[in-house]
PDB file of C-alpha atoms in Angstrom:
ATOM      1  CA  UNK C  16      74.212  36.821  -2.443  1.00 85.00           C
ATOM      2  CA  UNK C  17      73.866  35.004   1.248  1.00 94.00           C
ATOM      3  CA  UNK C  18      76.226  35.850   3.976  1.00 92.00           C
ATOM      4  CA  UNK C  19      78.026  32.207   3.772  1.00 95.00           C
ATOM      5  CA  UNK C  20      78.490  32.580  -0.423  1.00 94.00           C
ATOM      6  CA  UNK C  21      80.141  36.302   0.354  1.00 95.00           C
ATOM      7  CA  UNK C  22      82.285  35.154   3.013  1.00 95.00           C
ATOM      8  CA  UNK C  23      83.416  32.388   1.013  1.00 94.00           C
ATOM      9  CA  UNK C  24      84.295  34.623  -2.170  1.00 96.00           C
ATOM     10  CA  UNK C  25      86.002  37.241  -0.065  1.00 96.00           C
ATOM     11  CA  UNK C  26      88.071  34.361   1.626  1.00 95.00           C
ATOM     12  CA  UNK C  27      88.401  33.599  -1.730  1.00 95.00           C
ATOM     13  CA  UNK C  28      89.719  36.721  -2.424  1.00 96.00           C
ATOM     14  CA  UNK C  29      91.628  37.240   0.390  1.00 96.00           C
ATOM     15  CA  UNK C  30      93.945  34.221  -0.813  1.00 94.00           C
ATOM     16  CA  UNK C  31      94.401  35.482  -4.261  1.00 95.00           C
ATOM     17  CA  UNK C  32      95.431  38.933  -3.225  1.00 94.00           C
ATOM     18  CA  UNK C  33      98.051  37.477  -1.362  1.00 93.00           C
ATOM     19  CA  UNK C  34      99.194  35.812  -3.667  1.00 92.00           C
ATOM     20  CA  UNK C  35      98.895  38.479  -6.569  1.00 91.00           C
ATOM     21  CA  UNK C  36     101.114  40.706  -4.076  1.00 86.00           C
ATOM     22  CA  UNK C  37     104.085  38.339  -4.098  1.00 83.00           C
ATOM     23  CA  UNK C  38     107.257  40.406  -3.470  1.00 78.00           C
ATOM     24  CA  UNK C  39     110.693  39.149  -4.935  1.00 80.00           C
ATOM     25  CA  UNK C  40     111.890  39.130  -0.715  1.00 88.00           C
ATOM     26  CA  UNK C  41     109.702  36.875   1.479  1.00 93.00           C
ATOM     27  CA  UNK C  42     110.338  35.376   4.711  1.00 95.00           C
ATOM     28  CA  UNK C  43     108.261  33.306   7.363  1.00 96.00           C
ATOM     29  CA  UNK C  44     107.786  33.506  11.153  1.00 97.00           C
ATOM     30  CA  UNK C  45     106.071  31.421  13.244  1.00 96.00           C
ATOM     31  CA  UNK C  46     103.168  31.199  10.569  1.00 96.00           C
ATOM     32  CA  UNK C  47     103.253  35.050   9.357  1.00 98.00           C
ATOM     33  CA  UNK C  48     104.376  35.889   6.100  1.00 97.00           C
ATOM     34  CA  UNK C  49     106.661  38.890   6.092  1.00 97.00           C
ATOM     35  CA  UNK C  50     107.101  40.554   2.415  1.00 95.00           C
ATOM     36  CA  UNK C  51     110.272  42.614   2.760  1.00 93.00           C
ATOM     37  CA  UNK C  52     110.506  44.084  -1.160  1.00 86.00           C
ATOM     38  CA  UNK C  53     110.500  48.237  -1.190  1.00 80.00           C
ATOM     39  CA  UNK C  54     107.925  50.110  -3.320  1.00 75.00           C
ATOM     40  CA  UNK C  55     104.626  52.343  -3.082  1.00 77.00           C
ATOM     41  CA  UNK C  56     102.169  49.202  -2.468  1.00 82.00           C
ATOM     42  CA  UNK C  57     102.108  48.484   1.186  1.00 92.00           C
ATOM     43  CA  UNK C  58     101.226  44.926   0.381  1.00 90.00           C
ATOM     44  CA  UNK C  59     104.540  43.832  -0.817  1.00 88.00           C
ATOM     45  CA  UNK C  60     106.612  45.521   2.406  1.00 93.00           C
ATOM     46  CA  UNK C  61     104.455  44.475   5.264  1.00 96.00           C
ATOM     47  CA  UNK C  62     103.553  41.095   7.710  1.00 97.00           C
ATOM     48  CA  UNK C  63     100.365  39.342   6.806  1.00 97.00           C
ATOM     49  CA  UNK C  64      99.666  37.651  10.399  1.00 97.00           C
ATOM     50  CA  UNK C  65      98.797  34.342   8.628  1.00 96.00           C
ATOM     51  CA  UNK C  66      98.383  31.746  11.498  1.00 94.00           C
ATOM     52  CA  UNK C  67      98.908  32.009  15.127  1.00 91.00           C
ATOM     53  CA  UNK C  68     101.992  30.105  16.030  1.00 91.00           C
ATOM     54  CA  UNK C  69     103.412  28.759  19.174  1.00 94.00           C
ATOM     55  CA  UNK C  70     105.841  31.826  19.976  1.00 96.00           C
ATOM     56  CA  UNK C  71     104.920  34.653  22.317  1.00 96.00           C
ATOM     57  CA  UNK C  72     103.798  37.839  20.465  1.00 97.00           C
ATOM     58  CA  UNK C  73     106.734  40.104  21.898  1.00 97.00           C
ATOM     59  CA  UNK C  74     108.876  37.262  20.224  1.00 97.00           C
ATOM     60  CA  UNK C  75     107.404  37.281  16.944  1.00 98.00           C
ATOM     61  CA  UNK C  76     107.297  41.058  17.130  1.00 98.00           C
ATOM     62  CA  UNK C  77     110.739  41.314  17.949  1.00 98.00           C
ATOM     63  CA  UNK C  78     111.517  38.969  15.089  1.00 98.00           C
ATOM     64  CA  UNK C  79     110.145  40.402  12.377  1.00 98.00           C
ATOM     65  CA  UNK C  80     111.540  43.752  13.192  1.00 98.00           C
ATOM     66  CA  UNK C  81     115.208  42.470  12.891  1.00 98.00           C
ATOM     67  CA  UNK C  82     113.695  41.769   9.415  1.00 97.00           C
ATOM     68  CA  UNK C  83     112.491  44.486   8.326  1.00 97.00           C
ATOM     69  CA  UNK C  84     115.500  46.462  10.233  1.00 97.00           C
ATOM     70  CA  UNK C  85     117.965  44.309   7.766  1.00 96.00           C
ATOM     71  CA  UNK C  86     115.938  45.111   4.553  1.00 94.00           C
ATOM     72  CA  UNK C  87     115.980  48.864   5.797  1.00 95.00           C
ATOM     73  CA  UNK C  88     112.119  49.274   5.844  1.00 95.00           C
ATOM     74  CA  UNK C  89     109.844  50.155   9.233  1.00 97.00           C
ATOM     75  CA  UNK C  90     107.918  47.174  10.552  1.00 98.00           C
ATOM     76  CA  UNK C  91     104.140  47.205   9.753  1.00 98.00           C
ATOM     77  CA  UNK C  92     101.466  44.693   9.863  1.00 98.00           C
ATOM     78  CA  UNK C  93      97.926  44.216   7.434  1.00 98.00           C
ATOM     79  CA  UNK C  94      95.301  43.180   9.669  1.00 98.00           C
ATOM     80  CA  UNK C  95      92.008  41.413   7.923  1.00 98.00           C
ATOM     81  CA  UNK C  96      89.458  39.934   9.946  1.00 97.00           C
ATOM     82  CA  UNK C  97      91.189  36.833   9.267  1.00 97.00           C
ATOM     83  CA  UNK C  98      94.190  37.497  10.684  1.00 97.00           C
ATOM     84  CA  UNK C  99      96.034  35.386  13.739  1.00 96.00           C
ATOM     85  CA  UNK C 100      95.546  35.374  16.613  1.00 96.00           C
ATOM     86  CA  UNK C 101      91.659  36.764  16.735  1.00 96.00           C
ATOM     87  CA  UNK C 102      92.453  39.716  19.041  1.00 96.00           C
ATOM     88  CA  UNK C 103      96.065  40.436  17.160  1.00 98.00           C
ATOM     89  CA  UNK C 104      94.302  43.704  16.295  1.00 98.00           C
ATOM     90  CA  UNK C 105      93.383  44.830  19.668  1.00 98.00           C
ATOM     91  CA  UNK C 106      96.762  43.618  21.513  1.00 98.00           C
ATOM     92  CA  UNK C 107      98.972  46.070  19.187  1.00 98.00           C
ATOM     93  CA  UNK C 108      96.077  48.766  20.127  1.00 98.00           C
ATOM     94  CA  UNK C 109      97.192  48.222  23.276  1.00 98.00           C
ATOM     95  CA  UNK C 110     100.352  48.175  23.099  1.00 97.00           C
ATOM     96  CA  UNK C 111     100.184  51.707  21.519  1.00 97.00           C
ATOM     97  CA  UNK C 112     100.774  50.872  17.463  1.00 98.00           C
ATOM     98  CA  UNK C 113      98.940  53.103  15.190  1.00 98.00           C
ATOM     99  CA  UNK C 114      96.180  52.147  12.696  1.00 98.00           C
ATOM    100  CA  UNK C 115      96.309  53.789   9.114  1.00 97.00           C
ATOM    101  CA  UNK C 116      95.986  52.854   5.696  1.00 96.00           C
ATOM    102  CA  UNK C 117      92.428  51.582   5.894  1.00 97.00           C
ATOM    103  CA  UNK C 118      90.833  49.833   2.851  1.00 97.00           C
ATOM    104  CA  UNK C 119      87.815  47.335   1.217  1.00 97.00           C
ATOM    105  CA  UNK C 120      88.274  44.602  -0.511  1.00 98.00           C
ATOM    106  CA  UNK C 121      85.188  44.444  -2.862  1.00 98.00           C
ATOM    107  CA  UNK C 122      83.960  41.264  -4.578  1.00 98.00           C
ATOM    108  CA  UNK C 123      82.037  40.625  -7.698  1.00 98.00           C
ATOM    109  CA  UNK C 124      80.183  37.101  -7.632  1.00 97.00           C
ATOM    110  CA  UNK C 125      79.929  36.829 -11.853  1.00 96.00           C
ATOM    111  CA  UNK C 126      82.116  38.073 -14.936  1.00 96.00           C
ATOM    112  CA  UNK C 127      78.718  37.222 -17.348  1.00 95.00           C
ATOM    113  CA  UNK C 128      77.600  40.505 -17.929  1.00 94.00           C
ATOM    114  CA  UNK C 129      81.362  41.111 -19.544  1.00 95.00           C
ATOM    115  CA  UNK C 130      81.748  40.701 -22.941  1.00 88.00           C
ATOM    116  CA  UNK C 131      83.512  43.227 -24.766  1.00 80.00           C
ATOM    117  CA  UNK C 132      87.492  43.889 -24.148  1.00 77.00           C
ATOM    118  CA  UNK C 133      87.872  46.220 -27.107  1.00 82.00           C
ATOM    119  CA  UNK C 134      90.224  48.948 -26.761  1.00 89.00           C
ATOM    120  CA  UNK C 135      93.120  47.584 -24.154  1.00 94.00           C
ATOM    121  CA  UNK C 136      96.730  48.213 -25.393  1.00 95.00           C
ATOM    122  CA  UNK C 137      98.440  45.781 -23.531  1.00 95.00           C
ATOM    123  CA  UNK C 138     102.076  46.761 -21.787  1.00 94.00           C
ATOM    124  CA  UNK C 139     105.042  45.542 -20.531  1.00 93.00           C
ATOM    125  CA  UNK C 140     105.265  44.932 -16.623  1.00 89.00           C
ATOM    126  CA  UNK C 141     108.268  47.286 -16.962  1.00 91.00           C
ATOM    127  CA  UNK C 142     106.513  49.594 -19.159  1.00 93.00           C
ATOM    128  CA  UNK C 143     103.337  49.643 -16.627  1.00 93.00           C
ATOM    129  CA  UNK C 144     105.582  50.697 -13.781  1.00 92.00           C
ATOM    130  CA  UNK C 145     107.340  53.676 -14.999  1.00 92.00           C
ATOM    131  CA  UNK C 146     103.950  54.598 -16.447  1.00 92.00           C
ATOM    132  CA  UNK C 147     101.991  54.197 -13.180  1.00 92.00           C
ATOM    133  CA  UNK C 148     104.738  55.645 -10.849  1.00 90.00           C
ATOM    134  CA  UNK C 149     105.204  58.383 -12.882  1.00 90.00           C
ATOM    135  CA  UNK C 150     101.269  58.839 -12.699  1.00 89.00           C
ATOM    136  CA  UNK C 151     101.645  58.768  -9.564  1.00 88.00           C
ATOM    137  CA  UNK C 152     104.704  60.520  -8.056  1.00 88.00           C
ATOM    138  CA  UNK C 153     106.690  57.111  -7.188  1.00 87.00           C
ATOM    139  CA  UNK C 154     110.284  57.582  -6.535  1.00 89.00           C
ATOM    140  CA  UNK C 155     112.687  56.147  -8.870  1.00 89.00           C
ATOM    141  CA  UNK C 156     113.447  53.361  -5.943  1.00 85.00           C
ATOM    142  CA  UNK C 157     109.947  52.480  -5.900  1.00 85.00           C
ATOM    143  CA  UNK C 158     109.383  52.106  -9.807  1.00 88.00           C
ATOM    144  CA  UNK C 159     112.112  49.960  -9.988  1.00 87.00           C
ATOM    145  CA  UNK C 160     110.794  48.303  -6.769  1.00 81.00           C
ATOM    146  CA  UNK C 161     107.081  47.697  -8.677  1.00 85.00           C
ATOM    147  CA  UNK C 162     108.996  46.397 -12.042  1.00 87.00           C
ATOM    148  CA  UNK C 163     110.764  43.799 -10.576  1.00 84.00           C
ATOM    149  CA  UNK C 164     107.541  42.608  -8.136  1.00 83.00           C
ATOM    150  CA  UNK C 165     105.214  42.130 -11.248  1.00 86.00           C
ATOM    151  CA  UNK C 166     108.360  40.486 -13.130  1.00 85.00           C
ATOM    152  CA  UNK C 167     108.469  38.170 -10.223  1.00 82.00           C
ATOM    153  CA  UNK C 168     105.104  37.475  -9.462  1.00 82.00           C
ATOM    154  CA  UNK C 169     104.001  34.192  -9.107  1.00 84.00           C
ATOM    155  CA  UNK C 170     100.380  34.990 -10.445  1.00 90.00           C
ATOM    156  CA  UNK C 171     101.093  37.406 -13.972  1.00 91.00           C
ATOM    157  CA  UNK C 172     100.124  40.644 -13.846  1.00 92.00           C
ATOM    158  CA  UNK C 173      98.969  42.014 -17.345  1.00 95.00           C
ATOM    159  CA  UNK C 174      99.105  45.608 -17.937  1.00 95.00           C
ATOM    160  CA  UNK C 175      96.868  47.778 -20.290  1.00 96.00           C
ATOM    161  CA  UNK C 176      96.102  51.090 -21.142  1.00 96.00           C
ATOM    162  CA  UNK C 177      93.393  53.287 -23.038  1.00 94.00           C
ATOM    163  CA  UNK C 178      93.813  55.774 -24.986  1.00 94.00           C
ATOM    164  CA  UNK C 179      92.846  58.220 -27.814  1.00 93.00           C
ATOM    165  CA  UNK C 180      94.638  60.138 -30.283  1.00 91.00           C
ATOM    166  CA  UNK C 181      97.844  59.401 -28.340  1.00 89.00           C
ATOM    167  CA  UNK C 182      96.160  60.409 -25.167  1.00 93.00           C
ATOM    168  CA  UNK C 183      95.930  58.475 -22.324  1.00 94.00           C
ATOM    169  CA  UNK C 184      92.912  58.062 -21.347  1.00 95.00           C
ATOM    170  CA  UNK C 185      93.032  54.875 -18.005  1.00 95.00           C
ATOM    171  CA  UNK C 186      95.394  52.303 -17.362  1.00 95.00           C
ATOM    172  CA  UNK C 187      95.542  49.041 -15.174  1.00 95.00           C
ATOM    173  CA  UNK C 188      96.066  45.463 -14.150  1.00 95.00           C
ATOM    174  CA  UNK C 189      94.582  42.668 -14.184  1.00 96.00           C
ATOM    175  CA  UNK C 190      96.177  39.407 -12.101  1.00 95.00           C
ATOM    176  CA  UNK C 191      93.974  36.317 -12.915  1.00 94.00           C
ATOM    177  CA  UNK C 192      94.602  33.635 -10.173  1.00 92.00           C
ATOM    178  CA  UNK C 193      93.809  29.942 -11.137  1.00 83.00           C
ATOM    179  CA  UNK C 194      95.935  27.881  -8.608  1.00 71.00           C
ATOM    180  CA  UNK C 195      94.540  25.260  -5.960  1.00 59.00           C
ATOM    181  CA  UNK C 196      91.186  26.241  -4.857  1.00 60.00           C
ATOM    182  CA  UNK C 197      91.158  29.534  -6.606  1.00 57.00           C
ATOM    183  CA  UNK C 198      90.546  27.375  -9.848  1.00 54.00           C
ATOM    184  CA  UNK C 199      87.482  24.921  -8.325  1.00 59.00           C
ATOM    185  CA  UNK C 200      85.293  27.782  -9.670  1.00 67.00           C
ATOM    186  CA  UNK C 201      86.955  28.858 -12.755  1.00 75.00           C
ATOM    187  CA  UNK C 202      89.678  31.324 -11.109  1.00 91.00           C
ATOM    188  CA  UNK C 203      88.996  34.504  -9.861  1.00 96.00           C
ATOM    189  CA  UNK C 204      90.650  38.064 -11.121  1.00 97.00           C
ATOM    190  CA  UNK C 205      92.068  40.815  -9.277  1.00 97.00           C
ATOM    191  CA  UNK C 206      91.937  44.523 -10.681  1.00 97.00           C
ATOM    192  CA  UNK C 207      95.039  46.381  -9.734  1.00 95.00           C
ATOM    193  CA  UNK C 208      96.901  50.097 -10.322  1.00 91.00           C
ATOM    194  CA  UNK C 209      93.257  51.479 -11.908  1.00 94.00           C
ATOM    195  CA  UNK C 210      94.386  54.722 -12.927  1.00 93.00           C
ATOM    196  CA  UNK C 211      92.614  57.900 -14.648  1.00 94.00           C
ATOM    197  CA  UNK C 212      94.835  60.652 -15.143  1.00 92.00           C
ATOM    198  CA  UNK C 213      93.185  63.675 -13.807  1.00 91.00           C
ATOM    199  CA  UNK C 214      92.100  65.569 -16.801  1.00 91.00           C
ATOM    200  CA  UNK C 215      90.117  62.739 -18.282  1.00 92.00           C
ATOM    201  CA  UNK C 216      87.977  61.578 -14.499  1.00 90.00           C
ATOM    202  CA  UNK C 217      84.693  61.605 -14.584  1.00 91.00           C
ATOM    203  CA  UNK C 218      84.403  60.977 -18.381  1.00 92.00           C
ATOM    204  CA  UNK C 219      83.462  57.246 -17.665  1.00 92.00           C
ATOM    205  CA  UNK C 220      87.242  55.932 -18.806  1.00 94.00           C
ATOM    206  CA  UNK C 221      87.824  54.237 -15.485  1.00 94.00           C
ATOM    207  CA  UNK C 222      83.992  52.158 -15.772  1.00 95.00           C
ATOM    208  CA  UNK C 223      85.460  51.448 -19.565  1.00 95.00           C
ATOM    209  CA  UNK C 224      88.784  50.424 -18.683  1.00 96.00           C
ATOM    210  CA  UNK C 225      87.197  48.201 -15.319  1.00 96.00           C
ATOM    211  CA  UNK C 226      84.437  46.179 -17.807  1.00 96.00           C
ATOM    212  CA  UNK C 227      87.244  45.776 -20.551  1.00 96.00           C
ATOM    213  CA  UNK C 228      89.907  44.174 -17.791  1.00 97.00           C
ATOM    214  CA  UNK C 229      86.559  41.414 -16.623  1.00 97.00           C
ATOM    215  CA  UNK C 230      85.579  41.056 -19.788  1.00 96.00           C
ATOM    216  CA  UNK C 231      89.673  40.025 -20.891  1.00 95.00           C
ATOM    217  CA  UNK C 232      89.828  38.285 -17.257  1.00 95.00           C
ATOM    218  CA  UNK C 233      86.232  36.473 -18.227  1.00 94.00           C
ATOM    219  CA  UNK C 234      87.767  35.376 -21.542  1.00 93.00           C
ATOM    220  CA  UNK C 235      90.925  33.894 -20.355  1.00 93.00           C
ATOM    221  CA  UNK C 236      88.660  31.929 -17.841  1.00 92.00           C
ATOM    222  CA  UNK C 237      88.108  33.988 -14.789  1.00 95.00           C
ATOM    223  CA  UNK C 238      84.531  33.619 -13.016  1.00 95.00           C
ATOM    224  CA  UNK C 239      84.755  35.917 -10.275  1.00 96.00           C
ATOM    225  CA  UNK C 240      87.155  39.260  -9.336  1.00 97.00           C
ATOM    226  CA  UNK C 241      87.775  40.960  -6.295  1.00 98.00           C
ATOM    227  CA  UNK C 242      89.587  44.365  -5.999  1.00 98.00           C
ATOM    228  CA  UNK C 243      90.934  46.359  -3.050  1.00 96.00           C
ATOM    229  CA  UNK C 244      90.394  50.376  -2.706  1.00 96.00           C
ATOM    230  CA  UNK C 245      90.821  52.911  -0.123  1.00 95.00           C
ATOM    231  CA  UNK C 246      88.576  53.345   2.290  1.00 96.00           C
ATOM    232  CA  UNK C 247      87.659  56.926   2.199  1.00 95.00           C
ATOM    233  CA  UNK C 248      88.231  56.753  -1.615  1.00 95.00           C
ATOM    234  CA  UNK C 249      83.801  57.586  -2.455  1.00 94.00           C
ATOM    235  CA  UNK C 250      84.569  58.158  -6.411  1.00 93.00           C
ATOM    236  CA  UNK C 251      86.406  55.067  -7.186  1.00 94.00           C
ATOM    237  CA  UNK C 252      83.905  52.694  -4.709  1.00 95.00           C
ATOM    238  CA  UNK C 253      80.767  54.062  -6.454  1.00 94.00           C
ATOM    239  CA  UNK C 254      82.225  53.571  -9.711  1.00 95.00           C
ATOM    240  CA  UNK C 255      83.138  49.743  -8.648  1.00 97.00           C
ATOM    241  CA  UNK C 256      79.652  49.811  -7.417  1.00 96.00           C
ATOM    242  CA  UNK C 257      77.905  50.463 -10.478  1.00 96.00           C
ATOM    243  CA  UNK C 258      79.969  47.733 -12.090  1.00 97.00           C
ATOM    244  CA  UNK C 259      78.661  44.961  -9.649  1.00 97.00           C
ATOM    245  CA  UNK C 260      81.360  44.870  -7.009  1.00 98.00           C
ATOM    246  CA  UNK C 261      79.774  44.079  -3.487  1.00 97.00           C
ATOM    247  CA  UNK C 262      81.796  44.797  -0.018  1.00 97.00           C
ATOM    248  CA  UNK C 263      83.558  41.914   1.400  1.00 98.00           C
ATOM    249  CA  UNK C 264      85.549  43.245   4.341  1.00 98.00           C
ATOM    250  CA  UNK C 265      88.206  46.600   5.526  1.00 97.00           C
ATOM    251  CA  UNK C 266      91.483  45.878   6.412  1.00 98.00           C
ATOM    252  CA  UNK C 267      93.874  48.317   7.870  1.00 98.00           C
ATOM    253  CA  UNK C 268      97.649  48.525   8.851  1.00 98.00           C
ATOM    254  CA  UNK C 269      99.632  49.258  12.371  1.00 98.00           C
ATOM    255  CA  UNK C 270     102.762  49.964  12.941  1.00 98.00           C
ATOM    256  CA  UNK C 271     104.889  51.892  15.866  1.00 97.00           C
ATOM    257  CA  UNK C 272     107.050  53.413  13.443  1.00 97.00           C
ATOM    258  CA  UNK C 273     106.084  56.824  12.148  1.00 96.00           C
ATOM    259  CA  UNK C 274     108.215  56.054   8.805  1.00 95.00           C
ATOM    260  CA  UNK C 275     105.357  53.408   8.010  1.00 96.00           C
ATOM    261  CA  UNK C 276     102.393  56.308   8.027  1.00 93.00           C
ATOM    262  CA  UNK C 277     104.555  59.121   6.857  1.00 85.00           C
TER     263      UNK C 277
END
């Protein structure tokens, strides 16, 4: 894949994350998108610096914190390398906010080798999050918090799960994204939540569950996926490796507030 055809598909991808994390409370300042819904997923309580506005930074700062102080969360903001300004990144270094949180957003060009979506039980969004939180530790807050985002979402989330002999075996999501210029190529699908409980890793489940959510994402007319995972997260990156998945770019979050890391 050239550099210009991976920078356009993680741009590509970029747009359809944002717009798979949709949160129930949005708000907009001077061009940045603040997502002010409570839950596990930083995405969906955090500023995406969109587009660099007319307003002095200290302004916009000072803004969105009256925001996030109303919703009762701590201020934080995703930085991509397509965030505005350019140098946002380095004036909150400055300024002494804290970088944590960092992750890859991982592309994968074609859904043709995909053909088989056998074995997916599909679940409710409500279902899915009291599954996955309770996978997962989440707080009662933030299950109900999750439910209500991928009720709300403006690009469906669909839920499924493996299993055997009653077991669980992997579960995740799928969000297939066919609006504007996401569709000029035949819409492109995000994997979300992929979860193997810890008895059943290294078994192959999560490659299995992965194909089967591209294959389902190829069928309903998806061309291309993207997927976001932690940075320091080797298991679940060689896995997406070995399924095709190429890195696009790392993004990472500051904040001043220790609540935000904690």
């Amino acid at each position: 894949m050239t550099p210009a055809a991976l920078d356009a598909l993680a741009r590509r991808a970029e747009q359809a994350g944002l717009n798979a994390a949709s949160a129930p409370r949005e708000a907009q300042v001077d061009g940045w998108l603040l997502r002010l819904s409570p839950g596990k997923a930083k995405r969906s309580r955090c500023v995406n610096a969109l587009a660099a506005g007319s307003l002095p930074l200290d302004e916009v700062l000072r803004r969105c914190r009256a925001a996030f102080d109303r919703a009762g969360l701590p201020l934080m903001l995703r930085l991509t390398p397509f965030s505005q300004p350019v140098d946002l990144d380095g004036q909150l270094a400055a300024m002494g906010w804290r970088d944590f949180d960092p992750a890859d957003v991982m592309v994968l060009p074609s859904l043709d080798a995909f053909g088989d979506a056998g074995g997916l039980t599909p679940l409710a969004p409500a279902a899915y999050a009291d599954l996955i939180g309770t996978l997962r530790g989440s707080s009662a807050t933030e299950i109900d918090g999750h439910a209500r985002r991928l009720e709300q979402a403006t690009v469906r989330h669909q839920a499924f799960k493996m299993t055997r002999d009653g077991e669980l075996l992997a579960c995740g999501q799928v969000a297939i994204d066919t609006a504007g210029d996401l569709a000029s190529e035949g819409g492109i699908a995000g994997l979300f939540d992929i979860f193997t409980p810890e008895d059943q890793r290294g078994r192959g489940h999560g490659w299995r569950l992965c194909a089967a959510l591209l294959a389902e994402a190829r069928r309903q007319g998806a061309s291309s996926a993207y997927l976001q995972v932690g940075a320091a997260n080797d298991v679940a990156r060689r896995l997406y490796g070995r399924l095709g998945f190429l890195q696009a770019y790392r993004y990472h979050f500051r904040s001043d507030d220790p609540r935000a890391w904690a």
